[in-house]
Amino acid sequence: MTGRVILVGAGPGDPGLLTRRAAEALAQADVVLHDQLIPAEALDLVRAGAEVVDVGKRGGGEQVPQDETNALLVRHAREGKVVVRLKGGDPFVFGRGGEEALLCAEHGIAFEVVPGITAGVAAPAYAGSPVTHRGLAGAVAFVTGFSAESDVDMDALAAFPGTLVFYMGVRTLPQISERLIAGGRNPDEPAAVVERGTLPDQRTIVGTLAQIATRAADAEVRAPSITIVGPVAALHAKLGGPLAGRTIAVTRAREQASGLAARLQALGARVVLAPAIRTEQVDADLPDLGGFDLLCLTSPTGVARLFDLVRDARDLAGPRIAAIGPGTAAALRAGGIDPDIVPARSNAEGLVEALAGVAVRRVLIARAEEGRAVLPDALRERGADVEVLALYRTIAEPLSDGDRTAALEADLLVFASSSAVRAFHAAAGTLGGSSIASIGPATSATIRELGGEVLIEASEHTPDGLIGAILQASA
Ligand code: SAH
């Protein structure tokens, strides 16, 4: 048995930026030694039974000394294991990956390197700042912020004909800008600090080289952050996305929030998650569907639960199937079912309308426990025999103080359901004087009932419709 070490870059934080090769290495690993700054989702790719060690921080909070990490690498590899050394960004860019590769070489241990997407390229990119740009920057230098307090020739850096990208420079930002200006760099040159780049709550602070340290301090910027100095930093204004500079709080359940959050982030918004609800399975038995001529699904969560309960796909062959919302329809199609009816308006009223000319005798509505009475009432009124099957319920969850404050201070508070409004109101105690975006009239009514004011209401009652309405309102 010969062990080996794979030095793997996990990218800057967005799990979508993990490479395929990184995923393969994680699936093979017997042992994973990882740093603090890695996407949490990366560890989901580790096979069950593998040993996972956080060498970023110990219980007490202090860093595990490099010697100890080295000893672990060598010991596990010698025991014949596949050891993945997982690091944020790229292992060879300020990651001490080179030292660990040398250690392997010295001990005759086989090793491989899986490059990762480095924060110094990815964080500026997500902020709308290409690190090189024809006519603006013909070169880029990656620098550690420690250079401002070491013997690095800051005058030479000041004279560098291109973009300067500083890692680990939050604390030393005042010295960096001061010494660059002293070295002859133009104080009016654009600069930007990108905090938590590629993560949903990425934030960008811009200013001139002379202003940037004060602005970052005023905004209480924290690590991890990348500082960019150069004309490309000003492209943030044009390429940072239509929602750049805006903080948007998403109140959906965590398991439902990621799509909406990712799309808002891709448009440049800083997204804070304030999930005051979560979904919980309800024990349910699926009745024999043979007796029904219509099955209504109202959410992707409901579809997922339905598929859990169906043991034989042929059980679904009898009734016609209606889906409220394109997300629900897409979830059905992903499971091999093409819904017969998808109303143009994505709410219960829309489905009632779409069913106007359809004869139904016996209907099963499979959905959340707390769903509204609109659909069953309307169908009963038409003489149908309606059964409602609760597949899940949404339950209120307390908000942490941090999440509550961040949500109430956001530029926009987004609600995609009445249950989210009620839960958020219960957890936060108020809807505040916040600007609020709502997915549709039913959600808006709940917002108003609880004392909130609706600034934006989507005319298409889907996450995409909500995003469209937000974009329109901020154009
Ligand atoms: N090997 C890593 C860098 C490790 S040094 C890479 O290639 O990205 C740690 C520094 O990287 C942090 O202090 C910060 O400057 C930067 N960094 C890492 N992740 C970041 C992120 N998501 N956003 C902004 N900067 C980040």
Coordinates of C-alpha atoms in Angstrom, one line a residue, residues 11 110 118 157 200 225 304 315 331 394 453-454 467 472 475:
G11 CA -11.8 27.8 -4.6
A110 CA 3.9 10.8 -4.0
T118 CA -7.8 31.9 -6.4
L157 CA 5.2 47.9 -6.3
P200 CA -23.8 35.3 -1.1
S225 CA -11.0 40.4 1.8
A304 CA -39.9 16.1 -3.8
D315 CA -49.1 4.8 -9.5
A331 CA -39.4 19.5 -10.5
T394 CA -43.3 25.2 7.3
E453 CA -45.6 48.4 3.4
V454 CA -45.2 46.7 0.1
I467 CA -36.3 39.1 -9.4
Q472 CA -37.5 46.9 -12.8
A475 CA -33.6 50.5 -12.9

